[in-house]
Amino acid sequence: MKKVTISLFAILAGTSVAMAADSGCDAFKWPVTREQELFPAAPAAQSGGAVTVGQAVDFTLAAVDTISFAVPPERAPAAGTFGATANVAVPPEGELQISLSDEAWVDVIQNGQASKSVAFSGVKTCPGIRKSVRFKLAAGAATIQLSGAKKENLKVAVLAPE
C-alpha cells in the first residue's frame, strides 16, 4: 500500500511541477529567453528614436494624445494611456519579433500602412514579459508604434524570430 501511495504522490508532484512551468514563461508559443537576457540591461530610449534588430530598449513613454502616429493605432488607445514610436531597419529576411514587458498595443507601419501580425503570443504569468508579436515585412524602413500602455515605461525587444 505504501508503494502505491508514494507512486501516486510522485505522479501528482511531477504533474504539478509541469503545470507550474507551463503557466509561466514556458507558456509562450516560442522561447522568450533572449528577451529575458536583454530586458534587465536594456538602455533607456525616447519616443521617435531608432531601435536595432537584435536589441532591447527601455522606453520612457509619452501620453498617447501627444504622439504623432504615422497611422492611427489599429486599436484606439484609451485616454490616459501612454505610447511611443521608433524607427527600425527591417533586415533582408523581413521578419521581426517584437516583445513587450507589459501590456500595450504594437503596430508596425511600412510604406504608410499598418502591417498585420502573422503570429501572437501573450502570457500574464511570465515575470517581465507580457507579449510577443511577429510580423513579416519588406526589407527597409519601418516604424514601430506603441500605444495603450498603462505605465510610463515599457521594455521592447526587436528580434529576428528563432
mmCIF file of C-alpha atoms in Angstrom:
data_model
loop_
_atom_site.group_PDB
_atom_site.id
_atom_site.type_symbol
_atom_site.label_atom_id
_atom_site.label_comp_id
_atom_site.label_asym_id
_atom_site.label_seq_id
_atom_site.Cartn_x
_atom_site.Cartn_y
_atom_site.Cartn_z
ATOM 1 C CA MET A 1 0.000 0.000 0.000
ATOM 2 C CA LYS A 2 2.824 2.433 0.788
ATOM 3 C CA LYS A 3 4.384 1.936 -2.656
ATOM 4 C CA VAL A 4 1.131 2.852 -4.378
ATOM 5 C CA THR A 5 0.746 5.968 -2.241
ATOM 6 C CA ILE A 6 4.324 7.083 -2.919
ATOM 7 C CA SER A 7 3.971 6.393 -6.652
ATOM 8 C CA LEU A 8 0.707 8.306 -6.842
ATOM 9 C CA PHE A 9 2.290 11.187 -4.923
ATOM 10 C CA ALA A 10 5.281 11.196 -7.309
ATOM 11 C CA ILE A 11 2.957 11.306 -10.324
ATOM 12 C CA LEU A 12 0.909 14.162 -8.847
ATOM 13 C CA ALA A 13 4.024 16.098 -7.819
ATOM 14 C CA GLY A 14 5.527 15.742 -11.301
ATOM 15 C CA THR A 15 2.270 16.895 -12.889
ATOM 16 C CA SER A 16 2.040 20.000 -10.695
ATOM 17 C CA VAL A 17 5.671 20.915 -11.470
ATOM 18 C CA ALA A 18 4.970 20.607 -15.204
ATOM 19 C CA MET A 19 1.784 22.659 -14.856
ATOM 20 C CA ALA A 20 3.645 25.361 -12.912
ATOM 21 C CA ALA A 21 6.289 25.589 -15.659
ATOM 22 C CA ASP A 22 3.587 25.840 -18.339
ATOM 23 C CA SER A 23 1.876 28.696 -16.502
ATOM 24 C CA GLY A 24 4.990 30.903 -16.663
ATOM 25 C CA CYS A 25 7.317 31.866 -19.478
ATOM 26 C CA ASP A 26 7.228 28.374 -20.995
ATOM 27 C CA ALA A 27 3.583 29.023 -21.913
ATOM 28 C CA PHE A 28 4.636 31.343 -24.772
ATOM 29 C CA LYS A 29 4.290 29.794 -28.252
ATOM 30 C CA TRP A 30 8.042 30.351 -28.794
ATOM 31 C CA PRO A 31 11.033 30.859 -26.499
ATOM 32 C CA VAL A 32 11.445 34.255 -24.805
ATOM 33 C CA THR A 33 14.846 33.535 -23.270
ATOM 34 C CA ARG A 34 16.549 36.211 -25.396
ATOM 35 C CA GLU A 35 14.140 38.816 -24.053
ATOM 36 C CA GLN A 36 14.802 37.614 -20.502
ATOM 37 C CA GLU A 37 18.523 38.175 -21.107
ATOM 38 C CA LEU A 38 18.135 41.564 -22.841
ATOM 39 C CA PHE A 39 15.482 43.300 -20.733
ATOM 40 C CA PRO A 40 17.436 43.738 -17.461
ATOM 41 C CA ALA A 41 20.210 45.763 -19.174
ATOM 42 C CA ALA A 42 18.040 47.490 -21.811
ATOM 43 C CA PRO A 43 19.252 51.076 -22.359
ATOM 44 C CA ALA A 44 16.861 53.992 -21.966
ATOM 45 C CA ALA A 45 15.107 55.232 -25.113
ATOM 46 C CA GLN A 46 12.767 58.068 -26.007
ATOM 47 C CA SER A 47 9.883 58.104 -28.458
ATOM 48 C CA GLY A 48 10.929 58.898 -32.023
ATOM 49 C CA GLY A 49 14.353 57.281 -31.810
ATOM 50 C CA ALA A 50 15.677 54.224 -33.574
ATOM 51 C CA VAL A 51 15.791 50.628 -32.392
ATOM 52 C CA THR A 52 18.108 47.979 -33.766
ATOM 53 C CA VAL A 53 17.087 44.420 -34.569
ATOM 54 C CA GLY A 54 18.697 42.121 -32.009
ATOM 55 C CA GLN A 55 18.440 44.585 -29.122
ATOM 56 C CA ALA A 56 16.026 45.722 -26.439
ATOM 57 C CA VAL A 57 15.332 49.231 -25.157
ATOM 58 C CA ASP A 58 13.553 50.669 -22.127
ATOM 59 C CA PHE A 59 11.166 53.316 -23.459
ATOM 60 C CA THR A 60 10.056 56.308 -21.475
ATOM 61 C CA LEU A 61 6.583 56.652 -22.938
ATOM 62 C CA ALA A 62 4.589 59.835 -23.510
ATOM 63 C CA ALA A 63 0.856 60.455 -23.183
ATOM 64 C CA VAL A 64 -0.739 58.962 -26.324
ATOM 65 C CA ASP A 65 -2.529 62.207 -27.147
ATOM 66 C CA THR A 66 0.870 63.918 -27.541
ATOM 67 C CA ILE A 67 2.281 61.411 -30.052
ATOM 68 C CA SER A 68 2.097 61.900 -33.805
ATOM 69 C CA PHE A 69 1.417 58.391 -35.060
ATOM 70 C CA ALA A 70 2.096 57.818 -38.789
ATOM 71 C CA VAL A 71 -1.144 55.825 -38.956
ATOM 72 C CA PRO A 72 -3.813 55.733 -36.230
ATOM 73 C CA PRO A 73 -3.231 52.703 -33.978
ATOM 74 C CA GLU A 74 -5.283 49.676 -35.028
ATOM 75 C CA ARG A 75 -6.703 49.541 -31.504
ATOM 76 C CA ALA A 76 -7.678 53.024 -30.341
ATOM 77 C CA PRO A 77 -5.777 53.773 -27.118
ATOM 78 C CA ALA A 78 -7.760 54.645 -24.013
ATOM 79 C CA ALA A 79 -7.496 58.145 -22.574
ATOM 80 C CA GLY A 80 -4.713 58.484 -20.021
ATOM 81 C CA THR A 81 -2.525 55.783 -21.565
ATOM 82 C CA PHE A 82 0.992 56.049 -22.944
ATOM 83 C CA GLY A 83 2.850 55.258 -26.135
ATOM 84 C CA ALA A 84 5.902 55.828 -28.325
ATOM 85 C CA THR A 85 7.195 55.438 -31.850
ATOM 86 C CA ALA A 86 10.518 54.070 -33.031
ATOM 87 C CA ASN A 87 12.204 53.633 -36.380
ATOM 88 C CA VAL A 88 13.669 50.259 -37.312
ATOM 89 C CA ALA A 89 15.573 48.925 -40.310
ATOM 90 C CA VAL A 90 13.930 45.643 -41.286
ATOM 91 C CA PRO A 91 16.572 43.075 -42.312
ATOM 92 C CA PRO A 92 16.505 41.343 -45.726
ATOM 93 C CA GLU A 93 14.709 38.329 -44.223
ATOM 94 C CA GLY A 94 11.828 40.704 -43.439
ATOM 95 C CA GLU A 95 10.745 39.078 -40.188
ATOM 96 C CA LEU A 96 10.508 40.854 -36.845
ATOM 97 C CA GLN A 97 9.537 39.599 -33.419
ATOM 98 C CA ILE A 98 8.593 42.439 -31.096
ATOM 99 C CA SER A 99 8.253 41.556 -27.418
ATOM 100 C CA LEU A 100 6.890 43.837 -24.704
ATOM 101 C CA SER A 101 7.481 43.800 -20.969
ATOM 102 C CA ASP A 102 3.941 44.912 -20.169
ATOM 103 C CA GLU A 103 0.531 45.361 -21.754
ATOM 104 C CA ALA A 104 0.451 47.713 -24.744
ATOM 105 C CA TRP A 105 -0.623 47.625 -28.360
ATOM 106 C CA VAL A 106 2.035 47.356 -31.076
ATOM 107 C CA ASP A 107 1.626 48.298 -34.731
ATOM 108 C CA VAL A 108 4.324 48.215 -37.395
ATOM 109 C CA ILE A 109 3.961 50.762 -40.182
ATOM 110 C CA GLN A 110 5.664 50.310 -43.519
ATOM 111 C CA ASN A 111 5.058 52.311 -46.700
ATOM 112 C CA GLY A 112 2.333 54.303 -44.944
ATOM 113 C CA GLN A 113 0.273 51.257 -43.966
ATOM 114 C CA ALA A 114 -0.116 49.135 -40.864
ATOM 115 C CA SER A 115 1.223 45.611 -41.310
ATOM 116 C CA LYS A 116 -0.840 42.731 -39.976
ATOM 117 C CA SER A 117 0.889 40.499 -37.464
ATOM 118 C CA VAL A 118 1.464 36.892 -38.542
ATOM 119 C CA ALA A 119 1.657 35.415 -35.023
ATOM 120 C CA PHE A 120 0.990 36.489 -31.450
ATOM 121 C CA SER A 121 1.728 35.022 -28.051
ATOM 122 C CA GLY A 122 0.782 36.550 -24.725
ATOM 123 C CA VAL A 123 1.241 35.278 -21.192
ATOM 124 C CA LYS A 124 0.237 37.074 -17.993
ATOM 125 C CA THR A 125 2.301 34.807 -15.729
ATOM 126 C CA CYS A 126 5.784 35.368 -17.175
ATOM 127 C CA PRO A 127 7.657 37.871 -14.992
ATOM 128 C CA GLY A 128 8.856 40.829 -17.071
ATOM 129 C CA ILE A 129 7.453 39.717 -20.450
ATOM 130 C CA ARG A 130 3.797 40.146 -21.372
ATOM 131 C CA LYS A 131 3.535 39.579 -25.108
ATOM 132 C CA SER A 132 5.442 38.807 -28.273
ATOM 133 C CA VAL A 133 4.205 39.598 -31.786
ATOM 134 C CA ARG A 134 5.666 38.541 -35.133
ATOM 135 C CA PHE A 135 5.490 40.467 -38.398
ATOM 136 C CA LYS A 136 6.500 39.597 -41.975
ATOM 137 C CA LEU A 137 7.685 42.789 -43.677
ATOM 138 C CA ALA A 138 9.648 44.019 -46.650
ATOM 139 C CA ALA A 139 13.314 44.819 -46.069
ATOM 140 C CA GLY A 140 13.838 48.519 -45.386
ATOM 141 C CA ALA A 141 12.490 51.224 -43.116
ATOM 142 C CA ALA A 142 9.539 50.693 -40.787
ATOM 143 C CA THR A 143 8.031 52.432 -37.783
ATOM 144 C CA ILE A 144 7.028 50.655 -34.591
ATOM 145 C CA GLN A 145 4.068 52.303 -32.856
ATOM 146 C CA LEU A 146 3.342 51.502 -29.223
ATOM 147 C CA SER A 147 0.069 52.650 -27.671
ATOM 148 C CA GLY A 148 -2.361 51.952 -24.865
ATOM 149 C CA ALA A 149 0.290 51.298 -22.203
ATOM 150 C CA LYS A 150 -0.916 51.907 -18.654
ATOM 151 C CA LYS A 151 2.577 52.665 -17.329
ATOM 152 C CA GLU A 152 5.127 55.263 -18.463
ATOM 153 C CA ASN A 153 7.903 52.742 -19.073
ATOM 154 C CA LEU A 154 7.956 49.774 -21.414
ATOM 155 C CA LYS A 155 10.788 47.455 -22.361
ATOM 156 C CA VAL A 156 10.732 46.419 -26.000
ATOM 157 C CA ALA A 157 12.862 43.771 -27.719
ATOM 158 C CA VAL A 158 13.098 43.793 -31.513
ATOM 159 C CA LEU A 159 14.459 40.455 -32.694
ATOM 160 C CA ALA A 160 14.557 38.145 -35.680
ATOM 161 C CA PRO A 161 12.328 35.136 -34.892
ATOM 162 C CA GLU A 162 14.132 31.936 -33.925
#
